[in-house]
Short mmCIF file of C-alpha atoms and ligand atoms in Angstrom, two decimals:
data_model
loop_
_atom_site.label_atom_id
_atom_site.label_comp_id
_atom_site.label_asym_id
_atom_site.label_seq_id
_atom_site.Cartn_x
_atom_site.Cartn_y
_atom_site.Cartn_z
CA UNK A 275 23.37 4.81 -12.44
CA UNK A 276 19.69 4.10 -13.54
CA UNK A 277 17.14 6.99 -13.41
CA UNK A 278 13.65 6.86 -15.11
CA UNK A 279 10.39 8.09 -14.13
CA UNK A 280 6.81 6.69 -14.64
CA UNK A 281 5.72 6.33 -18.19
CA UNK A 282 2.18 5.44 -19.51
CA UNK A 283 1.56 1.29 -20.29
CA UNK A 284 -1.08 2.50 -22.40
CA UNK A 285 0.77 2.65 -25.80
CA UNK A 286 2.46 0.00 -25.34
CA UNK A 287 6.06 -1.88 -23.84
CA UNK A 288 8.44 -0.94 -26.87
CA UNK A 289 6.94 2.30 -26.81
CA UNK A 290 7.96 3.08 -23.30
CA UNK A 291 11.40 2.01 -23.46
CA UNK A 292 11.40 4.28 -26.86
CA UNK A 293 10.05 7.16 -24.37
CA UNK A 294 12.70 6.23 -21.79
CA UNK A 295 15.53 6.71 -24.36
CA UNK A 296 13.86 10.17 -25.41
CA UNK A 297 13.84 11.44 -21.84
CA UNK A 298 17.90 10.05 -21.28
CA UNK A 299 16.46 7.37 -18.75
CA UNK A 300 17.61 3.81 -18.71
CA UNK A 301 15.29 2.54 -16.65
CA UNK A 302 11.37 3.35 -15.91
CA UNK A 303 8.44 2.75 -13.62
CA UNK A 304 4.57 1.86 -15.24
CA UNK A 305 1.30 0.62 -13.86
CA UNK A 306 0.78 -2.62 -14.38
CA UNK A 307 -3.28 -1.66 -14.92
CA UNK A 308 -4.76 1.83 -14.56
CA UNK A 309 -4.09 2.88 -11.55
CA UNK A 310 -7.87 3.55 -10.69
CA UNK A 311 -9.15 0.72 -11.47
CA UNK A 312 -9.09 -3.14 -12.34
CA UNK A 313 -9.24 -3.74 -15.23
CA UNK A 314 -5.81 -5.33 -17.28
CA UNK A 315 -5.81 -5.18 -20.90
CA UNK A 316 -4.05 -8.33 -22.76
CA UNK A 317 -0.60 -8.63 -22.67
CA UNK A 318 1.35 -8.47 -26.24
CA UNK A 319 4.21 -11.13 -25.67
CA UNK A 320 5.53 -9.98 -28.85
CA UNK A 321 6.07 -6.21 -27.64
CA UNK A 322 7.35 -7.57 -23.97
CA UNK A 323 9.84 -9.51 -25.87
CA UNK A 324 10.41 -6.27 -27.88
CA UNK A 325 11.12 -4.10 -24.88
CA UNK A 326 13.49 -6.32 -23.78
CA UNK A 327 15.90 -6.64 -26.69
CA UNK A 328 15.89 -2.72 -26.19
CA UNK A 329 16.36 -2.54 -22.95
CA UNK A 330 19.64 -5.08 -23.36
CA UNK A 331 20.99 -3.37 -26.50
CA UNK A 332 20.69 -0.07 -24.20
CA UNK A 333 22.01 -1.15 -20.92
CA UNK A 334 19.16 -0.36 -18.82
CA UNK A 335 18.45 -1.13 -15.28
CA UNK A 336 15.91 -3.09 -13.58
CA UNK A 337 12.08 -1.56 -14.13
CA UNK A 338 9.97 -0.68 -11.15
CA UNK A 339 6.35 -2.14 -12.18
CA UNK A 340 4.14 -0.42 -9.65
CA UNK A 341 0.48 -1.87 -8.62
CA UNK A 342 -2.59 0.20 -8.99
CA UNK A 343 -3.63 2.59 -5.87
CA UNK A 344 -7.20 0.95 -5.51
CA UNK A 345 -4.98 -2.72 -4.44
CA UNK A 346 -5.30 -2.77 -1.05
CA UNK A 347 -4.42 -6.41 0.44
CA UNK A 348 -4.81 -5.41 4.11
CA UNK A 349 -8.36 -3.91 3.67
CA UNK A 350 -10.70 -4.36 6.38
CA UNK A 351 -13.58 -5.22 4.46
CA UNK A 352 -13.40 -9.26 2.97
CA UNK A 353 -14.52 -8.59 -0.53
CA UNK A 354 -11.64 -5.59 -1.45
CA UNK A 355 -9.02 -7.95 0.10
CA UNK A 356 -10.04 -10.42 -2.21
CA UNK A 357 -10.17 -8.56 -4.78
CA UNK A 358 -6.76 -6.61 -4.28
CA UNK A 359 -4.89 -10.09 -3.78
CA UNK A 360 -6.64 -11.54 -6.96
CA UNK A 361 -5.29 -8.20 -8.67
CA UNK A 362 -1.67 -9.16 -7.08
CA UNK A 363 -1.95 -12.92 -8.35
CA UNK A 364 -2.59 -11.69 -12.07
CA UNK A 365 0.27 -9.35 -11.81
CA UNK A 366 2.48 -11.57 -10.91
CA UNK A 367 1.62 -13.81 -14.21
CA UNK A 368 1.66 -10.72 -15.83
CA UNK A 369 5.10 -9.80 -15.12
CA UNK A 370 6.42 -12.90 -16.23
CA UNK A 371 6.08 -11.27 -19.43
CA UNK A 372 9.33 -9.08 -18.65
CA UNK A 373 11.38 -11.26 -16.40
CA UNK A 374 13.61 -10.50 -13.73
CA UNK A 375 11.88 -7.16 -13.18
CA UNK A 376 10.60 -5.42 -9.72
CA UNK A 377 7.00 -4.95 -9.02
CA UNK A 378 6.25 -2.50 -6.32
CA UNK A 379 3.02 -2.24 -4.24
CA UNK A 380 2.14 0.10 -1.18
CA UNK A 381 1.64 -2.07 1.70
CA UNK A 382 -2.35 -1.00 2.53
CA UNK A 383 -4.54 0.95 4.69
CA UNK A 384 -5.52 -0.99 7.47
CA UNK A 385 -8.39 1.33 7.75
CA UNK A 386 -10.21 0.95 11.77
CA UNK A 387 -8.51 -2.95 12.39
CA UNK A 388 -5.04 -2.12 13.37
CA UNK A 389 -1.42 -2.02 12.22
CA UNK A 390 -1.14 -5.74 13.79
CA UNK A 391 -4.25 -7.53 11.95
CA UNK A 392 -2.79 -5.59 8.76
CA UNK A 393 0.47 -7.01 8.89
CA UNK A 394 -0.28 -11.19 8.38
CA UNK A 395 -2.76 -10.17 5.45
CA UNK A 396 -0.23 -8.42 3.45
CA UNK A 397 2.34 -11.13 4.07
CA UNK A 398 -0.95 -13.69 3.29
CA UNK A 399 -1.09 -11.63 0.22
CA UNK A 400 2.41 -12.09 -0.92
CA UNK A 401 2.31 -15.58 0.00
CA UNK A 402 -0.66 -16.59 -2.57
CA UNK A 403 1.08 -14.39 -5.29
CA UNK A 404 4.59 -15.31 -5.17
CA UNK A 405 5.50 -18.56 -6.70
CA UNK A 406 9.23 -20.44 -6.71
CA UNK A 407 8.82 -20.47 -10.42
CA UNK A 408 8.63 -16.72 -10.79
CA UNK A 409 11.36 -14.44 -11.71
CA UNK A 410 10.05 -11.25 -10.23
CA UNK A 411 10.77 -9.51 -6.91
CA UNK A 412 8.02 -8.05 -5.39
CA UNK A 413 8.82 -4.75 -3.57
CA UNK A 414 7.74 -2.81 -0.21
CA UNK A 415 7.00 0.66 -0.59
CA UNK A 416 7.95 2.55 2.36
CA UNK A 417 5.00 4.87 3.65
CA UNK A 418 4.50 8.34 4.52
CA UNK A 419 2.10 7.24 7.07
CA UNK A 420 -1.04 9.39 6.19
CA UNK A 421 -3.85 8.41 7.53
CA UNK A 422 -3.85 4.60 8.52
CA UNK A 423 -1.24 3.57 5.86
CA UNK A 424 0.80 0.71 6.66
CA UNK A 425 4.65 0.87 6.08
CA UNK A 426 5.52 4.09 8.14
CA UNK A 427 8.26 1.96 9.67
CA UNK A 428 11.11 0.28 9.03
CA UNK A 429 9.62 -2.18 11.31
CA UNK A 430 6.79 -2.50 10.14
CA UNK A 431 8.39 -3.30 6.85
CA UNK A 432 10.54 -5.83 8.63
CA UNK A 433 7.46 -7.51 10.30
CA UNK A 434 5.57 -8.19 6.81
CA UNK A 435 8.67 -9.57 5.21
CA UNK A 436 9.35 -12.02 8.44
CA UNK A 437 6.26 -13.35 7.41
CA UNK A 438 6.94 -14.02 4.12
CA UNK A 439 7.61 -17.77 2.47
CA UNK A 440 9.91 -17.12 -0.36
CA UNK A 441 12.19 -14.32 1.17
CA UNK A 442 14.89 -14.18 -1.76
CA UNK A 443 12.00 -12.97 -3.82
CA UNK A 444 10.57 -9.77 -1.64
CA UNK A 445 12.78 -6.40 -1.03
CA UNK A 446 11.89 -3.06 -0.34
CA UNK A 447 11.58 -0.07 -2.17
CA UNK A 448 13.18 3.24 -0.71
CA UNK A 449 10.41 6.59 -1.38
CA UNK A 450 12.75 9.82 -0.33
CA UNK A 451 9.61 11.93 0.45
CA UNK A 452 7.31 9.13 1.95
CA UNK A 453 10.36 8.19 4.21
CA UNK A 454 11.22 11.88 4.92
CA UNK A 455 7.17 12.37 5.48
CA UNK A 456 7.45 9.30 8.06
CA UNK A 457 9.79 10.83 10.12
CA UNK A 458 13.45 9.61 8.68
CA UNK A 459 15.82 12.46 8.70
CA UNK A 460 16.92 12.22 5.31
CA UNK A 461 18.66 15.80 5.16
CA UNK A 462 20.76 15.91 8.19
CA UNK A 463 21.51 12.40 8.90
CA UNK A 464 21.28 10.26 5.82
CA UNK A 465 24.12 7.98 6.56
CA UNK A 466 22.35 7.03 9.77
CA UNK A 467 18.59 6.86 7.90
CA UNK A 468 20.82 4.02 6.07
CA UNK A 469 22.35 2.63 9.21
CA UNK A 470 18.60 2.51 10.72
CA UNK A 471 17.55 0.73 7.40
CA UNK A 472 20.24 -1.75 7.44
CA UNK A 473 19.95 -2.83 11.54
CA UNK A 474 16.07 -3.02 11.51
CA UNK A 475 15.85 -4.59 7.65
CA UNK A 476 18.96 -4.96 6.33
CA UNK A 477 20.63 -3.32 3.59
CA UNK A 478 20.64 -6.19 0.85
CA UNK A 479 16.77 -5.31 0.65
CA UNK A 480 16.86 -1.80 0.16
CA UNK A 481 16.48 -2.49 -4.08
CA UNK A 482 15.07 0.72 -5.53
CA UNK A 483 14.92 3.96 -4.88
CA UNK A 484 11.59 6.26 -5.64
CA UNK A 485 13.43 9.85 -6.16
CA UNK A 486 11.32 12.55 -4.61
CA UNK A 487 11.56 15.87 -2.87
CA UNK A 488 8.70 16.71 -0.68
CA UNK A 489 5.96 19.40 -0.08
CA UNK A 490 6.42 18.99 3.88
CA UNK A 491 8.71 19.07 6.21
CA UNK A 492 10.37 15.75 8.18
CA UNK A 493 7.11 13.82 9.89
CA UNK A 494 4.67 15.46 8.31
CA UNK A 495 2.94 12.32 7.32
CA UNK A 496 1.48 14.41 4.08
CA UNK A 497 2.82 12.25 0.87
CA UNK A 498 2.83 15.65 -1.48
CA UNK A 499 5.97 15.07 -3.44
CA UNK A 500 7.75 18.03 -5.24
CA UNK A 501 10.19 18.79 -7.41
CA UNK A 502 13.99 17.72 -7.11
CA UNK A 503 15.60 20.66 -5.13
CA UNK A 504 12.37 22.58 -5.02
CA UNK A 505 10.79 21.10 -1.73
CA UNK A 506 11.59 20.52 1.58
CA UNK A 507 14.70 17.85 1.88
CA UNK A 508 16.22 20.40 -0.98
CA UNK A 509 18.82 19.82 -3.60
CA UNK A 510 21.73 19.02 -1.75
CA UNK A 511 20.66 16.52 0.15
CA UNK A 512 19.09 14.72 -3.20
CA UNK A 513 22.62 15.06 -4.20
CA UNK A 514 24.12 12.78 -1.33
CA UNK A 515 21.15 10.33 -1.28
CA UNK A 516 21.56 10.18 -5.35
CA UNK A 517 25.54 9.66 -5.47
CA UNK A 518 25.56 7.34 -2.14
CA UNK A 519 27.45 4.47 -2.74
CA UNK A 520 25.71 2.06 -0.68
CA UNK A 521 22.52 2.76 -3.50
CA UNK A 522 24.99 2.55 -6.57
CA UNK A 523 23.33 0.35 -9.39
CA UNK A 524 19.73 0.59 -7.69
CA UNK A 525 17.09 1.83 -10.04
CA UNK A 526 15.63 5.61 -9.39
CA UNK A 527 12.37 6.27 -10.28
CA UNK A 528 11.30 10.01 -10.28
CA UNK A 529 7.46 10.92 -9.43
CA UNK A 530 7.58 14.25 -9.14
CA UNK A 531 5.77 17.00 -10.40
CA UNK A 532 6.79 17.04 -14.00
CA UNK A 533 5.77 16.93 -17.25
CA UNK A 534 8.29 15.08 -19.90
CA UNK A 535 10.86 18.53 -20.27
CA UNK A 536 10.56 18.44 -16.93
CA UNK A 537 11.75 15.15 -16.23
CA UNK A 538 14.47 15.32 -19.26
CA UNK A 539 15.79 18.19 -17.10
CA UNK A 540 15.78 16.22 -13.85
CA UNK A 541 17.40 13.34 -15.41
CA UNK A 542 20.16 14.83 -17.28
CA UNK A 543 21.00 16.99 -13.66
CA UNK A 544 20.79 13.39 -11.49
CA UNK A 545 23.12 11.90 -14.12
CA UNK A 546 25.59 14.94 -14.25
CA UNK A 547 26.08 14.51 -10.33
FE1 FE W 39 3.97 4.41 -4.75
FE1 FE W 40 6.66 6.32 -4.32
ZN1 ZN W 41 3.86 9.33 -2.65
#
């Protein structure tokens, strides 16, 4: 299996597949900017290209690139929208860098205009990003549904990614506690959570997995993640969701609480299961 968690672009692309290896991961998640604010340094093509040797010579999985928190391509107000699908555009040239990769992004807040104006903009978003010659696939982040987030559905989900030109290119990534959060019953009934995922979406989407326990209990719409087994969907149902084989060979990124013992323990557990 692959199993990572996110690791700091700062120092560097070789550097975090070096970290990776450290921790026992073969795969890994990074901002593709801070995730605060705007601003992209330069990319090193020479480091990108060094990563990837590494990442071939150790058999790692796809990486999960994730976007920065302050993109938001459904916003209500023109000039963030802008903005937030500019950001998108530049990633996408950005991740050309490291080919054949995943780049993640939470859907938006559709903040006062509605769940059905948001939809077409984040699809319009994807649209002016995504380009035929392009070998990334730009992921869905299913939603916990705080506040006016968009992507508390699996049809929701399915409605942006209707919309969407270049469909081979777009997927969705799987969050355990957002989904859980949202309502999915992801301890008693994860076989039909799946079953749900595949009728309303479709299974051959489903392309990563974000590995969280949670805070909160089933539709609590909160987003707190916690520790594996320490939170509220618990240990053994981790377990199930971790070793199910309709996810085998999907990349699982860990965001929870940790610091980097922390996720060397977590790790070395998810890989002895
Ligand atoms: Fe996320
Ligand atoms: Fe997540
Ligand atoms: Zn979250």
């Amino acid at each position: 299996m692959y199993i990572g968690n996110h690791l700091s672009s700062s120092k560097g692309f070789l550097n975090m597949g070096k970290e990776a290896l450290k921790l026992g991961a073969n795969t890994f998640a990074f901002f593709t900017r801070n995730p605060r604010g705007g601003a992209a340094k330069e990319i090193d093509a020479a480091d990108a290209g060094a990563l990837i040797e590494l990442m071939e010579e150790h058999n790692f999985g796809k990486l999960v690139a994730h976007a920065p928190y302050t993109m938001n391509v459904c916003a209500a107000k023109e000039n963030i929208r802008k903005f937030s699908v500019e950001m998108m555009q530049d990633d996408m040239e950005r991740m050309e860098y490291l080919p054949g990769n995943y780049y993640n992004f939470h859907p938006g807040s559709h903040v006062g205009q509605g769940v059905e104006a948001a939809i077409p903009m984040i699809a319009e978003a994807i649209n002016k990003s995504l380009k035929p010659e392009h070998h990334t696939t730009i992921l869905l982040e299913t939603m916990a549904g705080k506040g006016s987030e968009v992507g508390r559905s699996f049809e929701e989900l399915k409605a942006i990614l209707d919309l969407v030109t270049l469909k081979d290119k777009v997927g969705i990534c799987f969050d355990t506690c957002h989904t859980w959060d949202a309502g999915y019953d992801n301890v008693n009934d994860f076989d039909g959570v799946l079953e749900e995922f595949d009728k309303v979406i479709g299974l051959d989407k489903l392309m990563a997995v974000h590995f969280n326990d949670s805070m909160n209990v089933c539709a609590s719409h909160k987003d707190r993640h916690q520790k594996i087994g320490e939170g509220e969907i618990g240990l053994e149902a981790l377990r199930k969701i971790a070793t199910h084989p309709l996810l085998a060979g999907k990349p699982f990124i860990l965001e929870t609480p940790n610091d980097d013992a922390g996720y060397a323990r977590e790790i070395a557990m998810i890989k002895s299961w």
